[in-house]
Each structure stands twice: as C-alpha cells, then as structure tokens.
mmCIF file of C-alpha atoms in Angstrom:
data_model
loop_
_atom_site.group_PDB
_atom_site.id
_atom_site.type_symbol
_atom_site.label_atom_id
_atom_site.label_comp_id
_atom_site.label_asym_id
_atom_site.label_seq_id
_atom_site.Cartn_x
_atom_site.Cartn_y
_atom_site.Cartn_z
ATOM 1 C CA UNK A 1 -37.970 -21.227 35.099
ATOM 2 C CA UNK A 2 -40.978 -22.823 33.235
ATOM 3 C CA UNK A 3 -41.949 -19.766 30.941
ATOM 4 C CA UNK A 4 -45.371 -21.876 30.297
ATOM 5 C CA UNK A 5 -46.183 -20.473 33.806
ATOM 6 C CA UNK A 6 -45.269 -16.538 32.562
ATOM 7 C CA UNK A 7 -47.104 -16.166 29.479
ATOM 8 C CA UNK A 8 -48.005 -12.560 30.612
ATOM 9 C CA UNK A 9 -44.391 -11.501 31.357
ATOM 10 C CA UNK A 10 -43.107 -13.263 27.891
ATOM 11 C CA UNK A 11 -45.304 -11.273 26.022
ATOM 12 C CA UNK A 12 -44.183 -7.752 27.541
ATOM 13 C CA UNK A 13 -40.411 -9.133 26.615
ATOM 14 C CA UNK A 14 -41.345 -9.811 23.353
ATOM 15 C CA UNK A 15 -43.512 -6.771 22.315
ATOM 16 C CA UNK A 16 -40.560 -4.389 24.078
ATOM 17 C CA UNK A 17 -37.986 -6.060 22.240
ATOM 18 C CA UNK A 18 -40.441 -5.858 18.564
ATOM 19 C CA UNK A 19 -40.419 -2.255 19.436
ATOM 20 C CA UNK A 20 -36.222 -1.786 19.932
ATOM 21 C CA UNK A 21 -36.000 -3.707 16.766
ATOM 22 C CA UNK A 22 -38.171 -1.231 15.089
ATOM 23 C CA UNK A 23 -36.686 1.739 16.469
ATOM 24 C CA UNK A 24 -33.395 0.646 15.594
ATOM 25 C CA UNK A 25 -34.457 -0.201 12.025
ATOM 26 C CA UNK A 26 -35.925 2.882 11.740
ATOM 27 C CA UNK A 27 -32.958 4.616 13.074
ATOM 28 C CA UNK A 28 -30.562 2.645 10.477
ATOM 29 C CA UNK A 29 -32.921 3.758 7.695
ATOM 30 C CA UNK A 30 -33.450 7.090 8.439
ATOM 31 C CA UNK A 31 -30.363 8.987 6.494
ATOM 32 C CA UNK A 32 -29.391 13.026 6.603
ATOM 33 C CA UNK A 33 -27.725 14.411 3.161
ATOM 34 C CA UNK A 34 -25.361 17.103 3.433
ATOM 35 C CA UNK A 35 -26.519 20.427 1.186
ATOM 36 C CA UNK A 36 -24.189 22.971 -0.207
ATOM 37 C CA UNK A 37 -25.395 26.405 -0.745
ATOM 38 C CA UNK A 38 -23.646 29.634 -1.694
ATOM 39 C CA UNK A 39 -26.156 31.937 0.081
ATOM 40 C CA UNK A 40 -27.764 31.761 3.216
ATOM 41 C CA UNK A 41 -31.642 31.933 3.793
ATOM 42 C CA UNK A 42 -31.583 35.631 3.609
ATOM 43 C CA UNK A 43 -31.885 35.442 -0.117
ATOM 44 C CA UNK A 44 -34.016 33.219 -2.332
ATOM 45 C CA UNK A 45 -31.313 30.819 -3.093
ATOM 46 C CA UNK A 46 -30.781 29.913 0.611
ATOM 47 C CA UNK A 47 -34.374 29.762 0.494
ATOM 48 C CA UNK A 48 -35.054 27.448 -2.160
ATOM 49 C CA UNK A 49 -32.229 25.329 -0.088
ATOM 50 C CA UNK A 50 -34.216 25.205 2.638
ATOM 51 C CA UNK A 51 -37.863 24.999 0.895
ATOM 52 C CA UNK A 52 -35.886 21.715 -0.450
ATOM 53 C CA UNK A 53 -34.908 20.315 2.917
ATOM 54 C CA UNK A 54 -38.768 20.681 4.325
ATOM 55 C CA UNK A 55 -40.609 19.084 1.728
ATOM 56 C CA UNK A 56 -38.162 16.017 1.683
ATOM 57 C CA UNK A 57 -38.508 15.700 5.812
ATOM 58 C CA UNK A 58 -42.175 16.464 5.388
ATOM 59 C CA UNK A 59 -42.624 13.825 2.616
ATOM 60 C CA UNK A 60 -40.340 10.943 4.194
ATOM 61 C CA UNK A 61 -42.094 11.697 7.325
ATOM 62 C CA UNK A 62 -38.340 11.756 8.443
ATOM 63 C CA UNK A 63 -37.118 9.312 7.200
ATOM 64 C CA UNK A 64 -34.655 10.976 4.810
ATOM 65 C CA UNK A 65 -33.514 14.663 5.617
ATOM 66 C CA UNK A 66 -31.496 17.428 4.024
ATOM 67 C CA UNK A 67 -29.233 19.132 5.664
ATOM 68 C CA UNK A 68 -28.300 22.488 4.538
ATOM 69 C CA UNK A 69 -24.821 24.511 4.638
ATOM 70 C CA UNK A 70 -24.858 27.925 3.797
ATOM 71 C CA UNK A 71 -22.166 30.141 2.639
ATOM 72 C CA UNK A 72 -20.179 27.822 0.847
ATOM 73 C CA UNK A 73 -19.003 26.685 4.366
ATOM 74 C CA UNK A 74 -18.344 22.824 3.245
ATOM 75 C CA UNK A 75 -15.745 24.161 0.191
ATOM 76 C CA UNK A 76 -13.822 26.731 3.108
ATOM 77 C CA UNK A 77 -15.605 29.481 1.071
ATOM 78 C CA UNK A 78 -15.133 28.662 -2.506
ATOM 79 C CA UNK A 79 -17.852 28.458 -4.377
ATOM 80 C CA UNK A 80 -16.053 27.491 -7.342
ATOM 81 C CA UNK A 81 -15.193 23.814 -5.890
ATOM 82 C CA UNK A 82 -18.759 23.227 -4.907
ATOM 83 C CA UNK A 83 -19.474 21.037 -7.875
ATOM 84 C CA UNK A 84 -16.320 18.993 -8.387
ATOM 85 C CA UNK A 85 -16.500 18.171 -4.109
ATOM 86 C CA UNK A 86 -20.009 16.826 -4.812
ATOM 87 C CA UNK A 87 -18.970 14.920 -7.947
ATOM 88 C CA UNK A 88 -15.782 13.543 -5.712
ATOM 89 C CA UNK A 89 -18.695 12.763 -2.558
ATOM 90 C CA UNK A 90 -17.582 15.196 -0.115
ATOM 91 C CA UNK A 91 -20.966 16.831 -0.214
ATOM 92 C CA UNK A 92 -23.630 15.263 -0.779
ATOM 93 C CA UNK A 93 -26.398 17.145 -2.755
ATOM 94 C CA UNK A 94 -26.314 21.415 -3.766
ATOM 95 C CA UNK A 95 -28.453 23.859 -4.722
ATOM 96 C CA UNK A 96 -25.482 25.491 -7.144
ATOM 97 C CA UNK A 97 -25.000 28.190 -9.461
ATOM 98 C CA UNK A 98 -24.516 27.776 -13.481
ATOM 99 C CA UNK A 99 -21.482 30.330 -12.965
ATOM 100 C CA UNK A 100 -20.177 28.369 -10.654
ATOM 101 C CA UNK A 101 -20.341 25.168 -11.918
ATOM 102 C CA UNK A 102 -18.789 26.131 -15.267
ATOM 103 C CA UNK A 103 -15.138 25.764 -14.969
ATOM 104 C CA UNK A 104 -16.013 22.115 -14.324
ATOM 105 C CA UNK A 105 -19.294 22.178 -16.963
ATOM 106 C CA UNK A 106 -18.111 24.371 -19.615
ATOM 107 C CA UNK A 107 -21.931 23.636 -21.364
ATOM 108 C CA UNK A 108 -23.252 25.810 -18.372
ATOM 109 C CA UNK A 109 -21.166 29.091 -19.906
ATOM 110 C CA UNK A 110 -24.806 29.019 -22.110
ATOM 111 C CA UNK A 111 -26.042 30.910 -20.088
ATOM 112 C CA UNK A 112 -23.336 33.216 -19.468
ATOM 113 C CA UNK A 113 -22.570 34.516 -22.756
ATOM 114 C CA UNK A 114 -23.289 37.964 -22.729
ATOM 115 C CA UNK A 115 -26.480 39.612 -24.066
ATOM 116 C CA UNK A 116 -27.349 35.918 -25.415
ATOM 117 C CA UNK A 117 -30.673 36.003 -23.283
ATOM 118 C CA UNK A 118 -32.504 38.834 -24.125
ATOM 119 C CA UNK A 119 -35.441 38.110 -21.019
ATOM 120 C CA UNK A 120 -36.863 36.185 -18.672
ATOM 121 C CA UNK A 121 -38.961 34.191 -21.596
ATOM 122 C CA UNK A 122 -35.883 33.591 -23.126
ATOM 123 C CA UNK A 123 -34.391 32.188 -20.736
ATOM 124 C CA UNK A 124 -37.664 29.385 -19.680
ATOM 125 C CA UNK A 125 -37.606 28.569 -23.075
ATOM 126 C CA UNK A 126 -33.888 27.700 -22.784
ATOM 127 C CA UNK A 127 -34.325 25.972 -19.522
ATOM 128 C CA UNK A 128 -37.409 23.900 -20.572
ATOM 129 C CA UNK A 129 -36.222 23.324 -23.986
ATOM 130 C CA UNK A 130 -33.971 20.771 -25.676
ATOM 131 C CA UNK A 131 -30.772 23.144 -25.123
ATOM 132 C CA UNK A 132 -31.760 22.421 -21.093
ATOM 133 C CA UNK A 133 -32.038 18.484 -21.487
ATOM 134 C CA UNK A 134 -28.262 18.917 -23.355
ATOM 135 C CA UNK A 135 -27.093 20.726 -20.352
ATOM 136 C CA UNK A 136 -28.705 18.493 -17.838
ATOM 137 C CA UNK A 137 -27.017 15.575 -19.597
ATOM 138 C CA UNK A 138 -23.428 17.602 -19.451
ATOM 139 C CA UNK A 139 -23.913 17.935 -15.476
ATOM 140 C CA UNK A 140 -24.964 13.788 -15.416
ATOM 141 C CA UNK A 141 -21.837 12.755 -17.362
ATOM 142 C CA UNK A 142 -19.833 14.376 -14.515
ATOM 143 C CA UNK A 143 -21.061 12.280 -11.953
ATOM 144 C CA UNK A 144 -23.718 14.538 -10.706
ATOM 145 C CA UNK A 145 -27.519 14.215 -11.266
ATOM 146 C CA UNK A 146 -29.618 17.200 -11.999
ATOM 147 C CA UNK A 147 -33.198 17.428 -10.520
ATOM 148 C CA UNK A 148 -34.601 21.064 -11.170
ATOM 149 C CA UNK A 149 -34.077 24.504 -11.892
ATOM 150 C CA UNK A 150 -34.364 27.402 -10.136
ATOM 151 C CA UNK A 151 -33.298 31.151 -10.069
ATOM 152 C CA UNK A 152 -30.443 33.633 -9.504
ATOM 153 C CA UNK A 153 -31.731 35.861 -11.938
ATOM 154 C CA UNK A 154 -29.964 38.413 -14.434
ATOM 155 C CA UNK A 155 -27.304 40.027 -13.425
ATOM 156 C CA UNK A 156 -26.923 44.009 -13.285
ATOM 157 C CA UNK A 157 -23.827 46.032 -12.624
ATOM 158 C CA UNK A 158 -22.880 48.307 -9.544
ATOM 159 C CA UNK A 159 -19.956 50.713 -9.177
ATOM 160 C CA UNK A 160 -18.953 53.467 -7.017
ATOM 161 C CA UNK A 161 -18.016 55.828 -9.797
ATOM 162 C CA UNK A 162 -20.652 57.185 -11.702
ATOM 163 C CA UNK A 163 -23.262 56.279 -14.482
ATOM 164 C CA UNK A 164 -22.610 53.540 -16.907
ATOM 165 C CA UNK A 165 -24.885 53.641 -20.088
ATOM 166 C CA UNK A 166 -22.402 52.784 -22.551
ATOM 167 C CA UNK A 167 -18.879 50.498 -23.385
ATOM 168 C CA UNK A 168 -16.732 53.464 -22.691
ATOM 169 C CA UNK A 169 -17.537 54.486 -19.618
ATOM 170 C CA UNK A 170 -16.133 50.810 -18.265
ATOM 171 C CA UNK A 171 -12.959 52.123 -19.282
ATOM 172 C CA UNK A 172 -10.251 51.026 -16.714
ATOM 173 C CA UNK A 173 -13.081 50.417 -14.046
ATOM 174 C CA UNK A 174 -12.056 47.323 -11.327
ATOM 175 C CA UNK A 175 -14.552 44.625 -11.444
ATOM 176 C CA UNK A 176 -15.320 41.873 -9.122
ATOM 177 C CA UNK A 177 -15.916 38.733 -10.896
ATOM 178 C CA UNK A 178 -16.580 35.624 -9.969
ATOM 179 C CA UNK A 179 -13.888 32.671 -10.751
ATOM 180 C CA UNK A 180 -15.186 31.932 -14.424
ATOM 181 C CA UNK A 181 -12.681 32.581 -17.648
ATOM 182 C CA UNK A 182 -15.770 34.049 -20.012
ATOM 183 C CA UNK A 183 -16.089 36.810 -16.771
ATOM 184 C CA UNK A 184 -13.034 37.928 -17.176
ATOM 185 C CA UNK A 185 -13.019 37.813 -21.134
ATOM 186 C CA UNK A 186 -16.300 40.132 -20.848
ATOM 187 C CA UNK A 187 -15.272 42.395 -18.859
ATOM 188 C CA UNK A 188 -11.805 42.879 -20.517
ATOM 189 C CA UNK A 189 -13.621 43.356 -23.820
ATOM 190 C CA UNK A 190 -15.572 46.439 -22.479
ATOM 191 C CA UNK A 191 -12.001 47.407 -21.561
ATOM 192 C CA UNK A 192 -12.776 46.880 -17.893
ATOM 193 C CA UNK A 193 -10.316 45.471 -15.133
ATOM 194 C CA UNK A 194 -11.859 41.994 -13.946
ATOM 195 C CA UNK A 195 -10.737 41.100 -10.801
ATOM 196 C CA UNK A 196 -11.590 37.907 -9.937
ATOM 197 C CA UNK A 197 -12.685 36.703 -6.067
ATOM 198 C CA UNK A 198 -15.089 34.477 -4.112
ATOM 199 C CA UNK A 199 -18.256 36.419 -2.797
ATOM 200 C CA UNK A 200 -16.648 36.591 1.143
ATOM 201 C CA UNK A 201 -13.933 38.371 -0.120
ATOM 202 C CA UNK A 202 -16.365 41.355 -2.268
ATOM 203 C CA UNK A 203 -17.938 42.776 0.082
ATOM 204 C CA UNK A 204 -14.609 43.984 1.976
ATOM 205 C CA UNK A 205 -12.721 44.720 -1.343
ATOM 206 C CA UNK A 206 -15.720 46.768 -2.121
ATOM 207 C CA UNK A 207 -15.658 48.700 1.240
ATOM 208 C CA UNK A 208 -12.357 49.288 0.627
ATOM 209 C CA UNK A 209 -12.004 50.742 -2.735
ATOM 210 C CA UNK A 210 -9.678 47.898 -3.730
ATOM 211 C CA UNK A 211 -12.521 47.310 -6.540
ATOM 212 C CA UNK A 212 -14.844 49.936 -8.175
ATOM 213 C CA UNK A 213 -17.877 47.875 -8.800
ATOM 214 C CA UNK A 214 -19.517 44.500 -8.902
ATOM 215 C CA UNK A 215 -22.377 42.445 -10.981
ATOM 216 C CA UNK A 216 -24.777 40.998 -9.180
ATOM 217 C CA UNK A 217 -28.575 40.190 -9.373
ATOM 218 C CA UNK A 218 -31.239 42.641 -7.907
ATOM 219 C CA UNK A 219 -32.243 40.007 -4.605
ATOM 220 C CA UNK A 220 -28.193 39.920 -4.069
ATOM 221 C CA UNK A 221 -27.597 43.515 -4.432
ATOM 222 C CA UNK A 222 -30.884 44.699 -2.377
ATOM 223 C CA UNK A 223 -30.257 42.061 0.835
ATOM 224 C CA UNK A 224 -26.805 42.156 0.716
ATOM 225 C CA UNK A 225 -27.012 46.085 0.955
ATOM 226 C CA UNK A 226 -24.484 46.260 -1.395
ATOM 227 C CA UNK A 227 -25.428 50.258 -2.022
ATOM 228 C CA UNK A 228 -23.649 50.541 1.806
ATOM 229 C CA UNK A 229 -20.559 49.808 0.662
ATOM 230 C CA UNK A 230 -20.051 52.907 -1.895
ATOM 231 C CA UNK A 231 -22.041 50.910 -4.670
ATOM 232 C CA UNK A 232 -24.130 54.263 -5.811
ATOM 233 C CA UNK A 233 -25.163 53.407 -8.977
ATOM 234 C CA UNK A 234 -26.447 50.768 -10.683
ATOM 235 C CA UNK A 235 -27.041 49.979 -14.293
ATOM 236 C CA UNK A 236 -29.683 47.523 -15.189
ATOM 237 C CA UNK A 237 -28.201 45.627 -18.484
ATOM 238 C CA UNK A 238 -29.549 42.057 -18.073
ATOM 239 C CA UNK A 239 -26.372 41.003 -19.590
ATOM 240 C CA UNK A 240 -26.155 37.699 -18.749
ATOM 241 C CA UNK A 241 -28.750 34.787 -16.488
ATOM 242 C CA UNK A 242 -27.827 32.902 -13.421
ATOM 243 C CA UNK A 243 -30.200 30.040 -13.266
ATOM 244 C CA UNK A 244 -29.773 27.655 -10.182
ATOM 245 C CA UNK A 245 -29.676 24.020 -10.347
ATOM 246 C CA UNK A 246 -30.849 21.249 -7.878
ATOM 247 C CA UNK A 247 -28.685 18.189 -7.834
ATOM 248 C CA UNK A 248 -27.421 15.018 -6.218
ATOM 249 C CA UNK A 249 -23.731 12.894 -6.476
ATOM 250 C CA UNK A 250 -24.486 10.203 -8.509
ATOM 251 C CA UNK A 251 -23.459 7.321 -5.936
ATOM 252 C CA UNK A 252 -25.504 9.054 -2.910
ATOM 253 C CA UNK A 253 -28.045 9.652 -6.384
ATOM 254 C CA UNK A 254 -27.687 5.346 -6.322
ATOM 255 C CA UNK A 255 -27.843 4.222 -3.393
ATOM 256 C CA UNK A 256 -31.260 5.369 -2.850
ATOM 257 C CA UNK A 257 -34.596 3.698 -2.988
ATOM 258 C CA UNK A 258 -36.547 4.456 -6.616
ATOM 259 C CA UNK A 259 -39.573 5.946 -4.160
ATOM 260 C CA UNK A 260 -36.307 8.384 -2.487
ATOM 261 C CA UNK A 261 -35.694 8.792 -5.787
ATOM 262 C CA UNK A 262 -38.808 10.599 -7.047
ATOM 263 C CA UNK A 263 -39.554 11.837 -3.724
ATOM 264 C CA UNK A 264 -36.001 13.772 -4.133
ATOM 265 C CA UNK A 265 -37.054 14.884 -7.169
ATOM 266 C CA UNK A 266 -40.373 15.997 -6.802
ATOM 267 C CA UNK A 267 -39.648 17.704 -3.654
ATOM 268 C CA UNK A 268 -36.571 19.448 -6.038
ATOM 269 C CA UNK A 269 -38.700 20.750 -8.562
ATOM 270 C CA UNK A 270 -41.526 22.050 -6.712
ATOM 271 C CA UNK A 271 -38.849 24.259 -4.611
ATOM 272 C CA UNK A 272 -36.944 25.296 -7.772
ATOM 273 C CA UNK A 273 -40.950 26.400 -8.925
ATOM 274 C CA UNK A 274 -41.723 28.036 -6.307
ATOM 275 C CA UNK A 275 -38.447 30.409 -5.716
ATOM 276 C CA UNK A 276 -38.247 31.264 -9.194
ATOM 277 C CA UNK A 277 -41.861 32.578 -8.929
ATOM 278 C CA UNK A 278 -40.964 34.397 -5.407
ATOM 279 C CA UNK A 279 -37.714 36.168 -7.003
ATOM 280 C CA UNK A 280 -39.583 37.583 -10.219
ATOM 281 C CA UNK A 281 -42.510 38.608 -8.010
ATOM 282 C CA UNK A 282 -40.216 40.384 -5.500
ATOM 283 C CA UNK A 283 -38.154 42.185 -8.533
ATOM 284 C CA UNK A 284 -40.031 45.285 -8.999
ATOM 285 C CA UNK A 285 -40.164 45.783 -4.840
ATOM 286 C CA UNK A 286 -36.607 45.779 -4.418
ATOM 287 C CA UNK A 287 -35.855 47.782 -7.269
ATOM 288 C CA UNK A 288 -37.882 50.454 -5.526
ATOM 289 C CA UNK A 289 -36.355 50.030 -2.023
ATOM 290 C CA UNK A 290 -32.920 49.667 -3.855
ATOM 291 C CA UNK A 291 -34.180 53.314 -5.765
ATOM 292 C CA UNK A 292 -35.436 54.457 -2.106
ATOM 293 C CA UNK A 293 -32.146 54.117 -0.671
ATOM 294 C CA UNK A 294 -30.727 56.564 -2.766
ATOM 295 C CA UNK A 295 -28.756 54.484 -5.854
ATOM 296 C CA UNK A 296 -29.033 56.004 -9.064
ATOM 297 C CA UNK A 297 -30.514 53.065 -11.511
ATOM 298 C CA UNK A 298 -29.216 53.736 -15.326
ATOM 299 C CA UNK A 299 -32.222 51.883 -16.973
ATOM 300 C CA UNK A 300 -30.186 51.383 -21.259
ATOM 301 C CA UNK A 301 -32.049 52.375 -24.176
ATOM 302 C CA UNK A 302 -32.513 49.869 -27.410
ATOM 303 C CA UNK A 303 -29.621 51.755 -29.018
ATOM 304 C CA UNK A 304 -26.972 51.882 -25.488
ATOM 305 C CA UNK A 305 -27.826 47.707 -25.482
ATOM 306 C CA UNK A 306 -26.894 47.631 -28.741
ATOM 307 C CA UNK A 307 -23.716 48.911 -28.218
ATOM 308 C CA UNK A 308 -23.015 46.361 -25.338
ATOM 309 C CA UNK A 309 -23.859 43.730 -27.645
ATOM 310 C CA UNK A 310 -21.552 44.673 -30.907
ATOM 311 C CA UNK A 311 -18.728 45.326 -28.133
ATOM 312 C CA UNK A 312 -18.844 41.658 -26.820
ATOM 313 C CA UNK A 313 -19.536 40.024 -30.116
ATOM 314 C CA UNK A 314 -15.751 39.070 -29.856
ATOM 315 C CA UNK A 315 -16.690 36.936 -26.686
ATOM 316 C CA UNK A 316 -18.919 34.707 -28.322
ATOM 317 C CA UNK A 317 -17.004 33.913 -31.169
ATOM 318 C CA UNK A 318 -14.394 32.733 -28.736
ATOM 319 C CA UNK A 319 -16.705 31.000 -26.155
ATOM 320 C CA UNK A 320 -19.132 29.507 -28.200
ATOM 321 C CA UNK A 321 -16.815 26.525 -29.908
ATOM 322 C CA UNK A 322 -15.534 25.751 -26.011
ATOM 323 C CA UNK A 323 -19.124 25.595 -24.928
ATOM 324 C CA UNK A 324 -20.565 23.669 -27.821
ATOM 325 C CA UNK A 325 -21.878 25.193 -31.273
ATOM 326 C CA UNK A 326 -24.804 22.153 -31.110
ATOM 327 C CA UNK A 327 -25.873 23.457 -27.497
ATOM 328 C CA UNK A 328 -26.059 26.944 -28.399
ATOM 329 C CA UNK A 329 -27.935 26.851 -31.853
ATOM 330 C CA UNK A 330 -30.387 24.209 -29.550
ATOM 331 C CA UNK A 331 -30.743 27.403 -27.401
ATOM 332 C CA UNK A 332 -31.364 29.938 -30.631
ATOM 333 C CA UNK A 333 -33.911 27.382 -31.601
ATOM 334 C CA UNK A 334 -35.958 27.375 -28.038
ATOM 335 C CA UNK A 335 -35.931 31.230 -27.913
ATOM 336 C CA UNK A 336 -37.265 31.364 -31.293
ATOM 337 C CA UNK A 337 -40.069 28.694 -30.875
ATOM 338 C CA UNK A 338 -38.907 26.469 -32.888
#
C-alpha cells in the first residue's frame, strides 16, 4: 500500500496511537501509597488520614494518591509495629501516634512523661519549638521522614469503680495501657495494675471486667462510647499529650519527584492544621454529651494535681536519661519562652 495515497487514515493511526502512549504514561506515573492509621474516620485521627489522602489526589489531579488503612489493619492490629513496618517498607506512609512510635523512638516518650505538659500552649510551644525539630530529626534517623503534626490530644482516665481525685484511690485498680514501658512505670508508681494491650483488645477486656479502667483522650472516649462499657467515671488529669505525626519511609520519601515532595508535604501540614483545630474546637461539646450520658467527670484541684505530680516524680528521673536530658531541657526552654 502507498500510504502517500492515505494521508487521512495515517493521521487517525498516529493521533490514536499519541493518545495510548499518553494514557499509558500517565497510567505508569500515576502511583497509590499505602496509609496506616490506628483509628478509623469516626474520630479525628482517621480524619486527618483521610483530609491527607484528598488534598494529595486533589493537588496531583490524580496523579499520586493515598490510600488509607484504618484500624491498624496493615500491622494485623498492632499498633505498636506501625512505625518499624514503615521504616522496613511494608507500609508506605502513616498518620501515627507519639505513644506508639516510642518503643522504636524513645525521643517521642517527651511527650509522655507525666504531668510534663501542663496545657495545650505547652504543648505548641514544644511541637513548634527546637525540642520538635530534635524529635523530628530522631524519627528521620530511623528511616522515616516526618511531615507535620497533628492531634490525639491529652489523655484522661476512665474506670468503672468510682471517683479518682487523688494517688490513692489508684490503689490496685487494672489499667489498660498501651504497649509503651514509661505506661506501665506510671501507672505502677500510682500503685496501679497496668495491663498492657492493643486498642481491639480494650474494649472487650473492658466489657468484661477483666480491666477496671482505661486512659484515653476525650474524642476517643466520647465516639468510642467507652461510658457503655461500665466506664462511669472519668477524671480529667491531662497527664500526659498524644500528638500525631504525618510521615513517609524514607525510600518511597526518595523516590519521589521534589514537586511530590512538597506537594506531600504541604498537603501533610495543612491536614495536621486543620484536625488539630477541629479536635480542640469539638472538646468542650463532647465533654457535655460525655456529662449528658450520665459519667461522673472528677475535674482535680491545683492541690489533687499536685499530688499526681510529686507521686510520679520517680518516673522522670528514670525516663528522662533514656529519652535524652538535651531534648527535654530543649522542651523546658520552649514552654518557658525562651
């Protein structure tokens, strides 16, 4: 065939195969990340998961998506191996707790020492200071790049006995905790039983009795309906902060583009922004619905905190060589201003 003669039909060929090639470059460049999550979008740390995911697809018009997994459904349910199976690859980004990051990160037991953090101002300056650079430089020398912070809040204690307003009353009481060391060295200084388990296992240990009580923050305890499974009263102590951290494996973290890059993190911070600013507006509505419902709230006094404090004094002078006496006088000097 003389193709001189089919200019016309050549043309069609070659614009329909211009337009496979694009679709199939576009297909090979298009890329999904996988997203671990401990909660699902019920709460505002599934949420800030997902607020994540849309303003990366939105952005890339596509191009590169998130993919989120709820319910710590990519670690078989334990949160506690979230970060070290995204530093190995198996998943590829998180929106993580500092709890549960610490066994691997012991830096991140900052913000876990008890009654360190005395409010929510403490704890931005902490976050935003040069104590947060340190500990976003602990989490990138693991193999695992940190984009933004967001919010799990302070934790407050539940139990189906009675009112707690001071040390003693703690006396012998069974505690979920979650799978850090410093949780169970807390609680055992308040002369508490810590009994250590992964969130899926709580709420059934609490229906059951085989544990007396649980810490969790407000959002967790109000959505989870935690005051359904004999948690009556509540005490709100503030004793130690949960703040949530965006991040990436450094190799997927790599093997992006520098405009992925920034888009990633952009699109990271923003979320962490806005769900911090949802949970603290939301605070004071759930404490009334969680009030509504019948718990009886044990609100301490300056002098019952103090008590908490002098009892757990023990803790820090154990915890704070392991997580770094530089890191935490960094964090003393934030709080203060300075």
């Amino acid at each position: 065939m003389n193709s001189s003669r089919h200019p016309t039909r050549l043309a069609a060929l070659a614009g329909v195969a211009a337009v496979s090639l694009s679709l199939s470059v576009s297909a090979v460049q298009a890329r999904e990340l996988s997203v671990s999550t401990v909660l699902s979008d019920a709460f505002p740390w599934g949420q800030a998961a997902e607020k994540w995911a849309e303003l990366v697809a939105e952005r890339s018009d596509g191009e590169l998506t998130l993919r989120v997994y709820p319910n710590s459904q990519l670690v078989n349910g334990d949160q506690t191996r979230e970060f070290s199976a995204m530093r190995s690859g198996l998943i590829d980004a998180a929106v993580g707790s500092t709890i549960n990051w610490s066994p691997q990160v012991p830096e991140l037991n900052l913000f876990s020492l008890p009654f360190f953090m005395a409010d929510l101002d403490a704890v931005d300056a902490v976050t935003g200071g040069a104590a947060g650079e340190m500990v976003f430089d602990a989490i990138e020398s693991r193999g695992v790049v940190p984009l933004a912070w967001g919010e799990n809040g302070f934790r407050q204690l539940s139990n189906s006995r009675g009112p707690i307003d001071e040390p003693g009353d703690l006396d012998g009481l069974k505690i979920r905790v979650v799978g850090s060391p410093l949780f169970q060295d807390t609680f055992t200084a308040l002369g508490a039983n810590p009994t250590q388990m992964s969130w899926a296992d709580a709420k059934p240990a609490l229906t059951t009795g085989a544990v007396d009580g649980q810490e969790n923050p407000l959002s967790v305890f109000d959505v989870a309906r935690i005051d359904q499974v004999g948690q009556e009263h509540l005490t709100l102590w503030n004793y130690m902060n949960d703040p949530l951290v965006f991040a990436v494996n450094q190799q997927v973290w790599d093997s992006l583009s520098e405009e992925e890059r920034t888009l990633l993190r952009e699109a990271a911070e923003e979320a962490g922004a806005w769900e911090i600013e949802m949970t603290r507006e939301e605070e004071p509505e759930r404490l009334a619905a969680i009030k509504e419902r019948g718990v009886t709230v044990t609100e301490l006094d300056e002098a019952q905190h103090q008590a908490f404090v002098e009892a757990t004094e023990s803790v820090h002078d154990e915890w704070v060589p392991r997580i770094g006496s530089e890191i935490v006088e960094a964090a003393r000097a934030d709080m203060q201003g300075e």
